[in-house]
Amino acid sequence: MKKNIIYLGFVLLSASATFNSCMQDNDSSVTEPTRYTSNDVKSYADLFKVFWTVMDQRYNYFYEQKGKDGMDWNAIYKEYYPKFAALKSYNRIGVSDAELQADAEKASVYFTEIVNPIIDRHFYVKINVPFSNSGITNTYTFYGGMKEARANIYPFGAKYGYMKDRLNDAESRTYNYSDGGSMTYLMGSLKSNPDIYYFSYSSFLLARSLKIDLADKYLSPGPGNSLVLTPAAIENSPQLNAIGDINKRNEVKNFTINILNEWNSFPNSNEMKSFNSQIGTFKSTEVLSDSFLDLIQQLLTKSKNLVKYNSTTTYSSVLNSETLPYIQWFMQEMDNHVKYGYNLSQFQTAADKILTSAPFYKKFLNPLHKGDIKKVIIDLRGNGGGNIVDARFFTDRFITKSTVAFYQRTKEGNGQFNYTPWVPVQAQSHMFGIPGNIPVAVLTDKGSASMSEMSTLMFKSQGTHAISIGDYSAGATAGLGGSDDFNGGTRDKVAGGILEFYMPLMATKTLNDEVIEGIGVKPDIYVTPPSDAEVAQMTSSPKTFTDRVMEEAIKYLLTK
């Protein structure tokens, strides 16, 4: 697929820009990764060929790999295709289980040899191979650096246990999501040095978990909304007018109109009007006053204790066989009135979001914007990344000058070296960010990946007042996104799920023109990673243990 124009802004942090191709695509026909089917893989040779071709078309670091360690992707094909072709058991014809498993293990060794040198630390590929004649397959996972020893890191839970009693007015909360995502944050000023504020979080799901994004008003349907139930609609109800006993008809009519009016008294209340009138103030300041929060709590409590219009027990005094059809109609209309006309759940969700996020705003974001926080430690150790929107929601709050933070590029065509130019990615100030530069110590280790690294580069782009301390980060800086928007990368199942790739679509380099994939962001103050004993002691003896990285951060900030 030939793409000569790239619009940046969806995955990158910079504004939209347009670039032309560095190199022309080969016009020969190619197969998109998702167009391979299981019929394209009938042998180990086919399996390797599909794997090699998808990598050839979509991997972003062949140029750097060739310069770094001499990787020649074409030479890999010439070397390994005959090895895979020599494995004859893939179609399970005339072979034993032992032969199937022996070939599977050989294939695993070959793929490990090929993939281990890959520098992209986001990348992995899962490959299914036949493992027995009863139809069992085995799934192997291969990733760059899989044979390398990993430096120790402090798990977030251990770090949390160590830090929580060292903070004044410590605030924390955990968010768990049905898709498997989770985020815990911990914050507060240091007891040992109250002028230093500490903030740590387990993943970049801050905006998803904590951002308060309000509508202009709630429980305020527009005029003429057909989902809103009115007394006139009740009067004209065929079910009501079908009740022959006029006294019973009037009784049940008045009863249900009273229920409608009772429910409507909540959205029409002065308290609700006050809430809506204060939304604009929050949007323009992000400040949550105690009185506003008290009002929200009162309204939320009331909203959960309104008249029970959807319970037949409510209508027991007027319910009989003749009134039942009307009451059922009324209950359904009230349900539409509440759920869709007034959208009560929208208000309840917003109110709950405000109340649960309030400590984060009141204790951190608001004082940060006011300039009350003078020094800060952002502890990204063990934070494996997450959503790029957090760069806008959180990291930008520490940006005081618009400047290039790093560069990114993607594939322009299907050739190994068909790349776009490197595109500068801007760090931009937030309207509720810090009023002026403050000393910032960003803590990193080999568990700090992806958005942790992007944010670290953004912090460091602002000047020498922001430094990183600890170990090198993970070296997983490649940008993720959808391959429909760019030509690089793929996160798809290929050949009917025989292969599954997780391959970023963008390469990244630093302001110093260094590609740090597989290496990591170099800390300004390097601290050796923790030993096995230190990792264990942080958990077993948090009150007496000394975190060497924290000590270095405090020592640095005390000089500022």
Coordinates of N, CA and C in Angstrom, one line a residue, residues 149-268:
A149 N 19.7 -10.9 30.4 CA 19.3 -10.8 31.8 C 18.7 -9.5 32.1
R150 N 17.6 -9.5 32.9 CA 16.9 -8.3 33.2 C 17.3 -7.7 34.6
A151 N 17.6 -6.4 34.6 CA 17.9 -5.7 35.8 C 16.8 -5.7 36.8
N152 N 17.0 -5.8 38.1 CA 16.0 -5.8 39.1 C 15.3 -4.4 39.1
I153 N 14.0 -4.5 39.4 CA 13.3 -3.2 39.7 C 12.5 -3.5 41.0
Y154 N 12.0 -2.4 41.6 CA 11.1 -2.5 42.7 C 9.7 -2.6 42.2
P155 N 8.9 -3.7 42.5 CA 7.5 -3.7 42.1 C 6.7 -2.6 42.7
F156 N 5.7 -2.1 42.0 CA 5.0 -0.9 42.4 C 4.4 -1.2 43.8
G157 N 3.9 -2.4 44.1 CA 3.3 -2.7 45.4 C 4.3 -2.6 46.5
A158 N 5.6 -3.0 46.3 CA 6.6 -2.9 47.3 C 7.0 -1.4 47.5
K159 N 7.1 -0.7 46.4 CA 7.4 0.7 46.5 C 6.3 1.5 47.2
Y160 N 5.0 1.1 46.9 CA 3.9 1.7 47.6 C 3.9 1.5 49.1
G161 N 4.2 0.2 49.5 CA 4.3 -0.1 50.9 C 5.4 0.7 51.6
Y162 N 6.5 0.9 50.9 CA 7.7 1.6 51.4 C 7.4 3.1 51.6
M163 N 6.7 3.7 50.6 CA 6.5 5.1 50.6 C 5.3 5.6 51.4
K164 N 4.2 4.9 51.6 CA 3.0 5.4 52.1 C 3.1 6.0 53.5
D165 N 4.0 5.4 54.3 CA 4.1 5.9 55.7 C 5.2 7.0 55.8
R166 N 5.8 7.3 54.6 CA 6.8 8.4 54.6 C 6.2 9.7 54.1
L167 N 4.9 9.7 53.8 CA 4.3 10.9 53.3 C 3.3 11.5 54.3
N168 N 3.3 12.8 54.3 CA 2.2 13.5 55.0 C 0.9 13.5 54.2
D169 N -0.2 13.3 54.9 CA -1.5 13.3 54.3 C -1.5 12.5 53.0
A170 N -0.9 11.3 53.1 CA -0.8 10.4 51.9 C -2.2 10.2 51.3
E171 N -2.3 10.3 50.0 CA -3.5 10.0 49.2 C -3.2 9.0 48.2
S172 N -4.1 8.0 48.1 CA -4.0 7.0 47.1 C -5.3 6.4 46.7
R173 N -5.4 5.8 45.5 CA -6.6 5.2 45.0 C -6.2 4.2 43.9
T174 N -7.0 3.1 43.8 CA -6.8 2.1 42.8 C -8.0 2.1 41.9
Y175 N -7.7 2.0 40.6 CA -8.8 1.8 39.6 C -8.6 0.6 38.8
N176 N -9.6 -0.3 38.7 CA -9.5 -1.5 38.0 C -10.6 -1.5 36.9
Y177 N -10.2 -2.0 35.7 CA -11.1 -1.9 34.5 C -11.4 -3.3 34.0
S178 N -12.6 -3.4 33.3 CA -13.0 -4.7 32.8 C -12.1 -5.2 31.7
D179 N -11.4 -4.3 31.0 CA -10.5 -4.8 30.0 C -9.1 -5.2 30.5
G180 N -9.0 -5.3 31.8 CA -7.7 -5.7 32.4 C -6.8 -4.6 32.8
G181 N -7.1 -3.4 32.4 CA -6.3 -2.2 32.8 C -6.5 -1.9 34.3
S182 N -5.4 -1.3 34.9 CA -5.5 -0.9 36.3 C -4.5 0.2 36.5
M183 N -4.8 1.0 37.5 CA -3.9 2.1 37.9 C -4.1 2.5 39.4
T184 N -2.9 2.6 40.0 CA -2.9 3.0 41.4 C -2.0 4.2 41.5
Y185 N -2.4 5.2 42.2 CA -1.5 6.4 42.4 C -1.3 6.6 43.9
L186 N -0.2 7.2 44.3 CA 0.2 7.5 45.6 C 0.9 8.9 45.6
M187 N 0.4 9.8 46.5 CA 1.0 11.1 46.5 C 0.9 11.7 47.9
G188 N 1.8 12.7 48.1 CA 1.9 13.4 49.4 C 3.2 14.1 49.6
S189 N 3.4 15.0 50.5 CA 4.7 15.6 50.8 C 5.5 14.7 51.7
L190 N 6.8 14.7 51.5 CA 7.7 13.9 52.3 C 7.7 14.3 53.8
K191 N 7.5 13.4 54.7 CA 7.6 13.7 56.1 C 9.0 14.3 56.4
S192 N 10.0 13.7 55.8 CA 11.4 14.1 56.1 C 11.7 15.5 55.5
N193 N 11.0 15.8 54.4 CA 11.3 17.1 53.8 C 9.9 17.6 53.2
P194 N 9.1 18.3 54.0 CA 7.8 18.6 53.6 C 7.7 19.5 52.3
D195 N 8.8 20.2 52.0 CA 8.8 21.0 50.8 C 8.9 20.2 49.5
I196 N 9.1 18.9 49.6 CA 9.2 18.1 48.4 C 7.9 17.2 48.3
Y197 N 7.3 17.3 47.2 CA 6.1 16.6 46.9 C 6.4 15.3 46.1
Y198 N 5.8 14.2 46.5 CA 6.0 12.9 45.9 C 4.8 12.5 45.1
F199 N 5.0 12.0 43.9 CA 3.8 11.4 43.2 C 4.3 10.2 42.4
S200 N 3.6 9.1 42.5 CA 3.9 7.9 41.8 C 2.6 7.3 41.3
Y201 N 2.7 6.6 40.2 CA 1.5 5.9 39.7 C 1.9 4.7 38.9
S202 N 1.1 3.7 38.9 CA 1.5 2.4 38.3 C 1.4 2.3 36.8
S203 N 0.6 3.1 36.2 CA 0.5 3.1 34.7 C -0.1 4.4 34.3
F204 N 0.1 4.7 33.0 CA -0.4 5.9 32.4 C -1.9 5.8 32.0
L205 N -2.7 5.7 33.1 CA -4.2 5.7 32.9 C -4.8 6.8 33.8
L206 N -4.0 7.9 33.9 CA -4.4 9.0 34.7 C -5.7 9.7 34.2
A207 N -5.7 10.0 32.9 CA -6.8 10.7 32.3 C -8.1 9.8 32.4
R208 N -7.9 8.6 32.0 CA -9.0 7.6 32.1 C -9.6 7.5 33.5
S209 N -8.7 7.5 34.5 CA -9.1 7.3 35.9 C -9.6 8.6 36.6
L210 N -8.9 9.7 36.3 CA -9.0 10.9 37.1 C -9.5 12.2 36.4
K211 N -9.4 12.2 35.1 CA -9.8 13.5 34.4 C -11.3 13.8 34.6
I212 N -11.6 15.0 35.1 CA -13.0 15.4 35.2 C -13.4 16.2 33.9
D213 N -14.2 15.6 33.1 CA -14.6 16.2 31.8 C -16.1 16.4 31.8
L214 N -16.5 17.6 32.1 CA -18.0 17.8 32.4 C -18.7 18.4 31.2
A215 N -20.0 18.0 31.0 CA -20.8 18.6 30.1 C -21.2 20.0 30.6
D216 N -21.8 20.8 29.7 CA -22.1 22.2 30.1 C -23.2 22.2 31.2
K217 N -24.1 21.3 31.2 CA -25.2 21.2 32.2 C -25.7 19.8 32.2
Y218 N -26.4 19.5 33.3 CA -27.0 18.1 33.5 C -28.5 18.2 33.9
L219 N -29.2 17.1 33.6 CA -30.6 17.0 33.9 C -31.4 18.2 33.3
S220 N -31.0 18.6 32.1 CA -31.6 19.8 31.5 C -32.0 19.4 30.0
P221 N -33.1 18.6 29.8 CA -33.5 18.3 28.5 C -33.9 19.5 27.7
G222 N -33.7 19.6 26.4 CA -34.1 20.7 25.6 C -35.6 20.7 25.4
P223 N -36.2 21.8 25.1 CA -37.6 22.0 24.8 C -38.1 21.1 23.7
G224 N -39.2 20.4 23.9 CA -39.8 19.6 22.8 C -39.2 18.2 22.8
N225 N -38.4 17.8 23.8 CA -37.8 16.5 23.8 C -38.9 15.5 24.0
S226 N -39.1 14.6 23.0 CA -40.3 13.6 23.1 C -40.1 12.6 24.1
L227 N -38.9 12.4 24.7 CA -38.6 11.4 25.7 C -39.0 11.9 27.1
V228 N -39.3 13.2 27.2 CA -39.7 13.8 28.5 C -41.2 13.6 28.6
L229 N -41.6 13.0 29.7 CA -43.0 12.8 30.0 C -43.7 14.0 30.6
T230 N -44.8 14.4 30.1 CA -45.5 15.6 30.6 C -46.9 15.2 31.1
P231 N -47.5 16.1 31.9 CA -48.9 15.9 32.3 C -49.9 15.8 31.2
A232 N -49.6 16.5 30.1 CA -50.5 16.5 28.9 C -50.4 15.1 28.3
A233 N -49.2 14.5 28.2 CA -49.1 13.1 27.7 C -49.8 12.1 28.5
I234 N -49.8 12.3 29.8 CA -50.6 11.4 30.7 C -52.1 11.6 30.5
E235 N -52.5 12.8 30.4 CA -54.0 13.1 30.1 C -54.4 12.4 28.8
N236 N -53.5 12.4 27.8 CA -53.9 11.8 26.5 C -53.6 10.3 26.4
S237 N -53.2 9.7 27.4 CA -52.8 8.3 27.3 C -54.0 7.4 27.0
P238 N -53.9 6.6 25.9 CA -55.0 5.7 25.6 C -55.3 4.7 26.8
Q239 N -54.2 4.3 27.4 CA -54.3 3.3 28.5 C -55.1 4.0 29.7
L240 N -54.8 5.2 29.9 CA -55.5 5.9 31.0 C -57.0 6.1 30.7
N241 N -57.2 6.5 29.5 CA -58.6 6.8 29.1 C -59.4 5.5 28.8
A242 N -58.8 4.4 28.8 CA -59.5 3.1 28.7 C -60.1 2.6 30.0
I243 N -59.7 3.3 31.1 CA -60.2 3.0 32.4 C -61.7 3.5 32.5
G244 N -62.6 2.6 32.7 CA -64.0 3.0 32.6 C -64.5 3.7 33.8
D245 N -64.1 3.4 35.0 CA -64.5 4.1 36.2 C -63.8 5.4 36.3
I246 N -64.6 6.5 36.0 CA -64.0 7.9 36.0 C -63.3 8.3 37.3
N247 N -63.9 7.8 38.4 CA -63.2 8.2 39.7 C -61.9 7.5 39.8
K248 N -61.9 6.2 39.4 CA -60.6 5.5 39.5 C -59.6 6.1 38.5
R249 N -60.1 6.5 37.3 CA -59.3 7.1 36.3 C -58.6 8.3 36.8
N250 N -59.4 9.2 37.4 CA -58.9 10.5 38.0 C -57.9 10.2 39.1
E251 N -58.3 9.2 39.9 CA -57.4 8.9 41.1 C -56.0 8.4 40.6
V252 N -56.0 7.5 39.7 CA -54.7 7.0 39.3 C -53.9 8.0 38.4
K253 N -54.7 8.9 37.7 CA -54.0 9.9 37.0 C -53.4 10.9 37.9
N254 N -54.1 11.4 38.9 CA -53.5 12.3 39.9 C -52.3 11.7 40.6
F255 N -52.5 10.4 40.9 CA -51.4 9.7 41.7 C -50.1 9.7 40.8
T256 N -50.2 9.4 39.6 CA -49.0 9.3 38.7 C -48.5 10.6 38.4
I257 N -49.3 11.6 38.2 CA -48.8 13.0 38.0 C -48.0 13.5 39.2
N258 N -48.5 13.1 40.4 CA -47.8 13.5 41.6 C -46.4 12.8 41.6
I259 N -46.3 11.5 41.2 CA -45.0 10.8 41.1 C -44.1 11.6 40.1
L260 N -44.7 11.9 39.0 CA -43.9 12.7 38.0 C -43.4 14.0 38.5
N261 N -44.3 14.7 39.2 CA -43.8 16.0 39.8 C -42.8 15.8 40.9
E262 N -43.0 14.8 41.7 CA -42.1 14.5 42.8 C -40.7 14.2 42.2
W263 N -40.6 13.4 41.1 CA -39.3 13.1 40.5 C -38.7 14.4 39.9
N264 N -39.6 15.1 39.2 CA -39.1 16.4 38.5 C -38.6 17.4 39.5
S265 N -39.0 17.3 40.7 CA -38.6 18.3 41.7 C -37.1 18.3 41.9
F266 N -36.5 17.1 41.7 CA -35.0 17.0 41.8 C -34.2 17.7 40.8
P267 N -34.4 17.5 39.5 CA -33.7 18.3 38.5 C -34.1 19.7 38.5
N268 N -35.3 20.1 39.0 CA -35.7 21.5 39.0 C -35.3 22.2 40.3

